């Protein structure tokens, strides 16, 4: 079993839809939970991070962490074609530790 | 441009050849990380440095791989006797090491290696 599991998709939604992306993990030592966005032929860029359990909102993006279930989610409201990318969930044990990534979900937002 | 830079962006080599990649981190970032990403997968951790000290190496880093960060500035990743399975995107990231805050890792654009 991999440390971090994520549905690879691809996921295709119409513009304006609400997108839900999810990951599960097995290592209870993870304390920081991140979502990265990666465009084709580019390095990943950090969208949001959450420390421990709870919710965090940033504009159209909401991240949720449920440590008891070892489950994290990213919601994108009012999705835009510019949101089309691969979304990587990621985790680490501390604020400066190596990051363990999921395989990524490919998202296409159709105008 | 003050972001992480990597050179070259693309490298095509024949099996058995040696290759070296360079990463220039964001200025004054203490930590520098190397990851490898294959098609359809997320980045996998290879190794990281704090200043010039290499603090952790993944079991993915076979003895054909070596990384250095002389003087705690830029870093190089060398692969000796390349194999077709080494074909991947090699990503470098850097972060500061400040107490009490989340130390975001900033990624470079990567070096895409193709081994023929």
PDB file of C-alpha atoms in Angstrom:
ATOM      1  CA  UNK A   1       0.000   0.000   0.000  1.00  0.00           C
ATOM      2  CA  UNK A   2       1.333   3.438  -0.919  1.00  0.00           C
ATOM      3  CA  UNK A   3       1.627   6.052   1.807  1.00  0.00           C
ATOM      4  CA  UNK A   4      -0.672   8.456  -0.054  1.00  0.00           C
ATOM      5  CA  UNK A   5      -3.500   7.399  -2.358  1.00  0.00           C
ATOM      6  CA  UNK A   6      -5.299   9.673  -4.798  1.00  0.00           C
ATOM      7  CA  UNK A   7      -7.732   8.998  -7.622  1.00  0.00           C
ATOM      8  CA  UNK A   8      -5.729   9.831 -10.784  1.00  0.00           C
ATOM      9  CA  UNK A   9      -8.793  10.762 -12.833  1.00  0.00           C
ATOM     10  CA  UNK A  10      -8.850  12.299 -15.372  1.00  0.00           C
ATOM     11  CA  UNK A  11     -11.671  14.497 -14.128  1.00  0.00           C
ATOM     12  CA  UNK A  12     -13.573  16.666 -16.597  1.00  0.00           C
ATOM     13  CA  UNK A  13     -16.112  19.261 -15.425  1.00  0.00           C
ATOM     14  CA  UNK A  14     -17.973  22.187 -17.018  1.00  0.00           C
ATOM     15  CA  UNK A  15     -16.936  25.738 -16.172  1.00  0.00           C
ATOM     16  CA  UNK A  16     -18.573  26.936 -12.958  1.00  0.00           C
ATOM     17  CA  UNK A  17     -18.851  23.471 -11.400  1.00  0.00           C
ATOM     18  CA  UNK A  18     -17.722  22.592  -7.891  1.00  0.00           C
ATOM     19  CA  UNK A  19     -14.762  20.219  -7.955  1.00  0.00           C
ATOM     20  CA  UNK A  20     -13.946  17.802  -5.151  1.00  0.00           C
ATOM     21  CA  UNK A  21     -10.499  16.191  -4.953  1.00  0.00           C
ATOM     22  CA  UNK A  22      -9.576  13.669  -2.286  1.00  0.00           C
ATOM     23  CA  UNK A  23      -6.668  11.740  -0.830  1.00  0.00           C
ATOM     24  CA  UNK A  24      -6.193   9.102   1.828  1.00  0.00           C
ATOM     25  CA  UNK A  25      -2.991   8.360   3.680  1.00  0.00           C
ATOM     26  CA  UNK A  26      -1.622   5.749   6.040  1.00  0.00           C
ATOM     27  CA  UNK A  27       1.091   7.473   8.116  1.00  0.00           C
ATOM     28  CA  UNK A  28      -0.377   8.995  11.277  1.00  0.00           C
ATOM     29  CA  UNK A  29       2.830  11.002  11.805  1.00  0.00           C
ATOM     30  CA  UNK A  30       1.885  13.459   9.056  1.00  0.00           C
ATOM     31  CA  UNK A  31       1.086  16.888  10.518  1.00  0.00           C
ATOM     32  CA  UNK A  32       1.131  19.180   7.464  1.00  0.00           C
ATOM     33  CA  UNK A  33      -1.194  18.620   4.553  1.00  0.00           C
ATOM     34  CA  UNK A  34      -0.720  20.438   1.266  1.00  0.00           C
ATOM     35  CA  UNK A  35      -2.278  20.773  -2.141  1.00  0.00           C
ATOM     36  CA  UNK A  36      -0.029  21.569  -5.075  1.00  0.00           C
ATOM     37  CA  UNK A  37      -1.056  22.484  -8.595  1.00  0.00           C
ATOM     38  CA  UNK A  38       1.111  21.430 -11.519  1.00  0.00           C
ATOM     39  CA  UNK A  39       0.675  22.664 -15.067  1.00  0.00           C
ATOM     40  CA  UNK A  40       2.087  20.642 -17.934  1.00  0.00           C
ATOM     41  CA  UNK A  41       5.899  20.788 -18.118  1.00  0.00           C
ATOM     42  CA  UNK A  42       6.135  22.946 -14.991  1.00  0.00           C
ATOM     43  CA  UNK A  43       7.178  22.312 -11.408  1.00  0.00           C
ATOM     44  CA  UNK A  44       4.483  22.002  -8.716  1.00  0.00           C
ATOM     45  CA  UNK A  45       3.319  25.182  -6.988  1.00  0.00           C
ATOM     46  CA  UNK A  46       1.796  25.276  -3.529  1.00  0.00           C
ATOM     47  CA  UNK A  47      -1.911  26.151  -3.426  1.00  0.00           C
ATOM     48  CA  UNK A  48      -2.676  25.701   0.253  1.00  0.00           C
ATOM     49  CA  UNK A  49      -1.419  24.022   3.366  1.00  0.00           C
ATOM     50  CA  UNK A  50      -3.216  22.986   6.553  1.00  0.00           C
ATOM     51  CA  UNK A  51      -1.696  22.085   9.869  1.00  0.00           C
ATOM     52  CA  UNK A  52      -3.369  19.132  11.610  1.00  0.00           C
ATOM     53  CA  UNK A  53      -7.142  18.690  11.285  1.00  0.00           C
ATOM     54  CA  UNK A  54      -9.601  21.346  10.207  1.00  0.00           C
ATOM     55  CA  UNK A  55     -10.670  23.509   7.307  1.00  0.00           C
ATOM     56  CA  UNK A  56      -8.925  26.317   5.509  1.00  0.00           C
ATOM     57  CA  UNK A  57     -10.379  28.607   2.868  1.00  0.00           C
ATOM     58  CA  UNK A  58      -8.574  30.766   0.333  1.00  0.00           C
ATOM     59  CA  UNK A  59     -10.743  32.402  -2.279  1.00  0.00           C
ATOM     60  CA  UNK A  60     -12.410  29.702  -4.369  1.00  0.00           C
ATOM     61  CA  UNK A  61     -10.383  26.946  -2.705  1.00  0.00           C
ATOM     62  CA  UNK A  62     -11.215  25.095   0.532  1.00  0.00           C
ATOM     63  CA  UNK A  63      -8.989  22.437   2.068  1.00  0.00           C
ATOM     64  CA  UNK A  64     -10.269  19.964   4.657  1.00  0.00           C
ATOM     65  CA  UNK A  65      -8.282  17.550   6.799  1.00  0.00           C
ATOM     66  CA  UNK A  66      -9.764  14.733   8.878  1.00  0.00           C
ATOM     67  CA  UNK A  67      -6.858  13.089  10.699  1.00  0.00           C
ATOM     68  CA  UNK A  68      -9.118  10.582  12.443  1.00  0.00           C
ATOM     69  CA  UNK A  69     -10.087   9.151   9.044  1.00  0.00           C
ATOM     70  CA  UNK A  70      -6.719   9.918   7.405  1.00  0.00           C
ATOM     71  CA  UNK A  71      -8.598  11.726   4.651  1.00  0.00           C
ATOM     72  CA  UNK A  72      -8.023  15.131   3.039  1.00  0.00           C
ATOM     73  CA  UNK A  73     -10.024  17.056   0.470  1.00  0.00           C
ATOM     74  CA  UNK A  74      -9.746  20.083  -1.765  1.00  0.00           C
ATOM     75  CA  UNK A  75     -12.848  21.847  -3.049  1.00  0.00           C
ATOM     76  CA  UNK A  76     -12.761  24.295  -5.935  1.00  0.00           C
ATOM     77  CA  UNK A  77     -15.808  26.525  -6.331  1.00  0.00           C
ATOM     78  CA  UNK A  78     -16.819  28.232  -9.573  1.00  0.00           C
ATOM     79  CA  UNK A  79     -14.162  26.302 -11.478  1.00  0.00           C
ATOM     80  CA  UNK A  80     -12.450  28.111 -14.362  1.00  0.00           C
ATOM     81  CA  UNK A  81     -10.667  26.798 -17.470  1.00  0.00           C
ATOM     82  CA  UNK A  82      -7.444  28.183 -15.963  1.00  0.00           C
ATOM     83  CA  UNK A  83      -7.876  25.642 -13.131  1.00  0.00           C
ATOM     84  CA  UNK A  84      -7.148  22.857 -15.625  1.00  0.00           C
ATOM     85  CA  UNK A  85      -4.022  21.180 -14.254  1.00  0.00           C
ATOM     86  CA  UNK A  86      -2.862  18.231 -12.194  1.00  0.00           C
ATOM     87  CA  UNK A  87      -3.595  18.558  -8.479  1.00  0.00           C
ATOM     88  CA  UNK A  88      -1.217  16.829  -6.096  1.00  0.00           C
ATOM     89  CA  UNK A  89      -2.017  16.196  -2.467  1.00  0.00           C
ATOM     90  CA  UNK A  90       1.069  16.107  -0.274  1.00  0.00           C
ATOM     91  CA  UNK A  91       2.020  15.612   3.347  1.00  0.00           C
ATOM     92  CA  UNK A  92       4.942  15.985   5.700  1.00  0.00           C
ATOM     93  CA  UNK A  93       5.768  15.334   9.299  1.00  0.00           C
ATOM     94  CA  UNK A  94       7.027  18.831  10.036  1.00  0.00           C
ATOM     95  CA  UNK A  95       7.083  22.310   8.527  1.00  0.00           C
ATOM     96  CA  UNK A  96      10.459  21.686   6.856  1.00  0.00           C
ATOM     97  CA  UNK A  97      10.535  17.927   6.264  1.00  0.00           C
ATOM     98  CA  UNK A  98      10.533  16.138   2.939  1.00  0.00           C
ATOM     99  CA  UNK A  99       7.140  16.089   1.253  1.00  0.00           C
ATOM    100  CA  UNK A 100       5.340  12.874   0.347  1.00  0.00           C
ATOM    101  CA  UNK A 101       3.131  13.343  -2.705  1.00  0.00           C
ATOM    102  CA  UNK A 102       0.106  11.507  -4.006  1.00  0.00           C
ATOM    103  CA  UNK A 103       0.071  10.518  -7.700  1.00  0.00           C
ATOM    104  CA  UNK A 104      -2.047  13.528  -8.689  1.00  0.00           C
ATOM    105  CA  UNK A 105      -5.487  14.039 -10.237  1.00  0.00           C
ATOM    106  CA  UNK A 106      -5.705  15.501 -13.724  1.00  0.00           C
ATOM    107  CA  UNK A 107      -8.496  18.095 -13.951  1.00  0.00           C
ATOM    108  CA  UNK A 108      -9.961  19.643 -17.091  1.00  0.00           C
ATOM    109  CA  UNK A 109     -12.476  22.484 -16.821  1.00  0.00           C
ATOM    110  CA  UNK A 110     -14.410  22.785 -20.062  1.00  0.00           C
ATOM    111  CA  UNK A 111     -15.611  26.290 -21.105  1.00  0.00           C
TER     112      UNK A 111
ATOM    113  CA  UNK B   1      13.868  35.975 -11.863  1.00  0.00           C
ATOM    114  CA  UNK B   2      14.379  35.093  -8.190  1.00  0.00           C
ATOM    115  CA  UNK B   3      12.852  31.613  -8.291  1.00  0.00           C
ATOM    116  CA  UNK B   4      14.519  28.203  -8.308  1.00  0.00           C
ATOM    117  CA  UNK B   5      16.329  27.550 -11.568  1.00  0.00           C
ATOM    118  CA  UNK B   6      17.487  24.252 -13.037  1.00  0.00           C
ATOM    119  CA  UNK B   7      19.849  23.493 -15.864  1.00  0.00           C
ATOM    120  CA  UNK B   8      19.547  21.932 -18.359  1.00  0.00           C
ATOM    121  CA  UNK B   9      15.795  21.844 -18.901  1.00  0.00           C
ATOM    122  CA  UNK B  10      16.079  18.791 -21.135  1.00  0.00           C
ATOM    123  CA  UNK B  11      18.758  16.122 -21.450  1.00  0.00           C
ATOM    124  CA  UNK B  12      18.845  13.198 -23.853  1.00  0.00           C
ATOM    125  CA  UNK B  13      21.575  10.654 -23.293  1.00  0.00           C
ATOM    126  CA  UNK B  14      22.484   7.115 -24.242  1.00  0.00           C
ATOM    127  CA  UNK B  15      22.358   4.276 -21.773  1.00  0.00           C
ATOM    128  CA  UNK B  16      25.591   3.989 -19.832  1.00  0.00           C
ATOM    129  CA  UNK B  17      26.540   7.667 -20.045  1.00  0.00           C
ATOM    130  CA  UNK B  18      26.925   9.953 -17.035  1.00  0.00           C
ATOM    131  CA  UNK B  19      24.782  13.065 -16.639  1.00  0.00           C
ATOM    132  CA  UNK B  20      24.875  15.997 -14.224  1.00  0.00           C
ATOM    133  CA  UNK B  21      22.097  18.417 -13.392  1.00  0.00           C
ATOM    134  CA  UNK B  22      22.365  21.748 -11.622  1.00  0.00           C
ATOM    135  CA  UNK B  23      19.935  23.501  -9.296  1.00  0.00           C
ATOM    136  CA  UNK B  24      20.196  27.113  -8.130  1.00  0.00           C
ATOM    137  CA  UNK B  25      17.893  27.661  -5.147  1.00  0.00           C
ATOM    138  CA  UNK B  26      16.265  30.859  -4.024  1.00  0.00           C
ATOM    139  CA  UNK B  27      18.911  33.032  -2.448  1.00  0.00           C
ATOM    140  CA  UNK B  28      19.414  32.439   1.296  1.00  0.00           C
ATOM    141  CA  UNK B  29      17.235  29.313   1.388  1.00  0.00           C
ATOM    142  CA  UNK B  30      18.888  26.875   3.804  1.00  0.00           C
ATOM    143  CA  UNK B  31      17.247  23.713   2.543  1.00  0.00           C
ATOM    144  CA  UNK B  32      17.457  22.195  -0.901  1.00  0.00           C
ATOM    145  CA  UNK B  33      15.548  19.102  -1.988  1.00  0.00           C
ATOM    146  CA  UNK B  34      15.729  16.790  -4.992  1.00  0.00           C
ATOM    147  CA  UNK B  35      12.684  14.866  -6.209  1.00  0.00           C
ATOM    148  CA  UNK B  36      12.070  12.609  -9.181  1.00  0.00           C
ATOM    149  CA  UNK B  37       8.764  12.505 -11.056  1.00  0.00           C
ATOM    150  CA  UNK B  38       7.739   9.914 -13.636  1.00  0.00           C
ATOM    151  CA  UNK B  39       4.766  10.206 -15.962  1.00  0.00           C
ATOM    152  CA  UNK B  40       1.441   9.980 -14.144  1.00  0.00           C
ATOM    153  CA  UNK B  41       3.039   9.990 -10.705  1.00  0.00           C
ATOM    154  CA  UNK B  42       3.689  12.578  -8.065  1.00  0.00           C
ATOM    155  CA  UNK B  43       7.235  13.666  -7.225  1.00  0.00           C
ATOM    156  CA  UNK B  44       9.231  11.180  -5.131  1.00  0.00           C
ATOM    157  CA  UNK B  45      11.773  12.401  -2.599  1.00  0.00           C
ATOM    158  CA  UNK B  46      15.414  11.628  -3.367  1.00  0.00           C
ATOM    159  CA  UNK B  47      17.565  13.652  -0.958  1.00  0.00           C
ATOM    160  CA  UNK B  48      17.876  16.963   0.821  1.00  0.00           C
ATOM    161  CA  UNK B  49      20.533  19.332   2.106  1.00  0.00           C
ATOM    162  CA  UNK B  50      20.600  21.795   4.935  1.00  0.00           C
ATOM    163  CA  UNK B  51      23.240  24.284   3.892  1.00  0.00           C
ATOM    164  CA  UNK B  52      26.081  22.057   2.618  1.00  0.00           C
ATOM    165  CA  UNK B  53      25.189  18.987   4.694  1.00  0.00           C
ATOM    166  CA  UNK B  54      23.285  16.144   3.036  1.00  0.00           C
ATOM    167  CA  UNK B  55      20.890  15.096   5.800  1.00  0.00           C
ATOM    168  CA  UNK B  56      18.740  12.382   4.251  1.00  0.00           C
ATOM    169  CA  UNK B  57      18.832  10.097   1.241  1.00  0.00           C
ATOM    170  CA  UNK B  58      15.950   7.998  -0.024  1.00  0.00           C
ATOM    171  CA  UNK B  59      16.439   4.306  -0.768  1.00  0.00           C
ATOM    172  CA  UNK B  60      15.530   5.342  -4.329  1.00  0.00           C
ATOM    173  CA  UNK B  61      18.957   6.985  -4.514  1.00  0.00           C
ATOM    174  CA  UNK B  62      21.085   4.062  -5.647  1.00  0.00           C
ATOM    175  CA  UNK B  63      24.877   4.192  -5.552  1.00  0.00           C
ATOM    176  CA  UNK B  64      24.826   5.449  -9.144  1.00  0.00           C
ATOM    177  CA  UNK B  65      23.341   8.722  -7.889  1.00  0.00           C
ATOM    178  CA  UNK B  66      25.313  11.364  -6.057  1.00  0.00           C
ATOM    179  CA  UNK B  67      24.341  14.845  -4.989  1.00  0.00           C
ATOM    180  CA  UNK B  68      26.408  17.714  -3.674  1.00  0.00           C
ATOM    181  CA  UNK B  69      25.837  21.212  -2.419  1.00  0.00           C
ATOM    182  CA  UNK B  70      29.252  22.822  -2.066  1.00  0.00           C
ATOM    183  CA  UNK B  71      29.291  25.956   0.066  1.00  0.00           C
ATOM    184  CA  UNK B  72      25.565  25.611   0.665  1.00  0.00           C
ATOM    185  CA  UNK B  73      24.578  27.392  -2.518  1.00  0.00           C
ATOM    186  CA  UNK B  74      23.804  25.587  -5.785  1.00  0.00           C
ATOM    187  CA  UNK B  75      23.484  21.801  -5.918  1.00  0.00           C
ATOM    188  CA  UNK B  76      24.363  19.158  -8.487  1.00  0.00           C
ATOM    189  CA  UNK B  77      22.826  15.742  -9.015  1.00  0.00           C
ATOM    190  CA  UNK B  78      24.926  13.256 -10.962  1.00  0.00           C
ATOM    191  CA  UNK B  79      23.732   9.952 -12.362  1.00  0.00           C
ATOM    192  CA  UNK B  80      26.444   7.531 -13.429  1.00  0.00           C
ATOM    193  CA  UNK B  81      25.954   4.727 -15.952  1.00  0.00           C
ATOM    194  CA  UNK B  82      22.424   5.846 -16.792  1.00  0.00           C
ATOM    195  CA  UNK B  83      19.704   3.255 -17.329  1.00  0.00           C
ATOM    196  CA  UNK B  84      16.424   3.591 -19.221  1.00  0.00           C
ATOM    197  CA  UNK B  85      14.609   3.466 -15.892  1.00  0.00           C
ATOM    198  CA  UNK B  86      16.294   6.741 -14.947  1.00  0.00           C
ATOM    199  CA  UNK B  87      14.182   8.574 -17.522  1.00  0.00           C
ATOM    200  CA  UNK B  88      12.096  11.036 -15.509  1.00  0.00           C
ATOM    201  CA  UNK B  89      11.689  14.669 -14.538  1.00  0.00           C
ATOM    202  CA  UNK B  90      14.183  15.673 -11.844  1.00  0.00           C
ATOM    203  CA  UNK B  91      12.820  18.460  -9.678  1.00  0.00           C
ATOM    204  CA  UNK B  92      14.677  20.684  -7.273  1.00  0.00           C
ATOM    205  CA  UNK B  93      13.016  22.642  -4.491  1.00  0.00           C
ATOM    206  CA  UNK B  94      14.283  25.017  -1.839  1.00  0.00           C
ATOM    207  CA  UNK B  95      12.934  26.408   1.402  1.00  0.00           C
ATOM    208  CA  UNK B  96      14.021  28.510   4.292  1.00  0.00           C
ATOM    209  CA  UNK B  97      14.251  27.093   7.792  1.00  0.00           C
ATOM    210  CA  UNK B  98      12.427  29.505  10.036  1.00  0.00           C
ATOM    211  CA  UNK B  99      10.980  28.508  13.378  1.00  0.00           C
ATOM    212  CA  UNK B 100       7.274  28.804  14.006  1.00  0.00           C
ATOM    213  CA  UNK B 101       6.141  29.102  10.383  1.00  0.00           C
ATOM    214  CA  UNK B 102       5.420  26.726   7.557  1.00  0.00           C
ATOM    215  CA  UNK B 103       8.476  26.576   5.330  1.00  0.00           C
ATOM    216  CA  UNK B 104       7.061  26.329   1.832  1.00  0.00           C
ATOM    217  CA  UNK B 105       9.099  24.398  -0.687  1.00  0.00           C
ATOM    218  CA  UNK B 106       9.450  26.315  -3.954  1.00  0.00           C
ATOM    219  CA  UNK B 107       9.990  24.096  -6.956  1.00  0.00           C
ATOM    220  CA  UNK B 108      12.041  24.706 -10.034  1.00  0.00           C
ATOM    221  CA  UNK B 109      10.854  23.848 -13.575  1.00  0.00           C
ATOM    222  CA  UNK B 110      12.677  20.528 -13.541  1.00  0.00           C
ATOM    223  CA  UNK B 111      15.162  18.764 -15.807  1.00  0.00           C
ATOM    224  CA  UNK B 112      13.599  16.180 -18.088  1.00  0.00           C
ATOM    225  CA  UNK B 113      15.973  13.259 -18.659  1.00  0.00           C
ATOM    226  CA  UNK B 114      15.489  10.793 -21.483  1.00  0.00           C
ATOM    227  CA  UNK B 115      17.781   7.767 -21.582  1.00  0.00           C
ATOM    228  CA  UNK B 116      17.844   6.003 -24.947  1.00  0.00           C
TER     229      UNK B 116
END
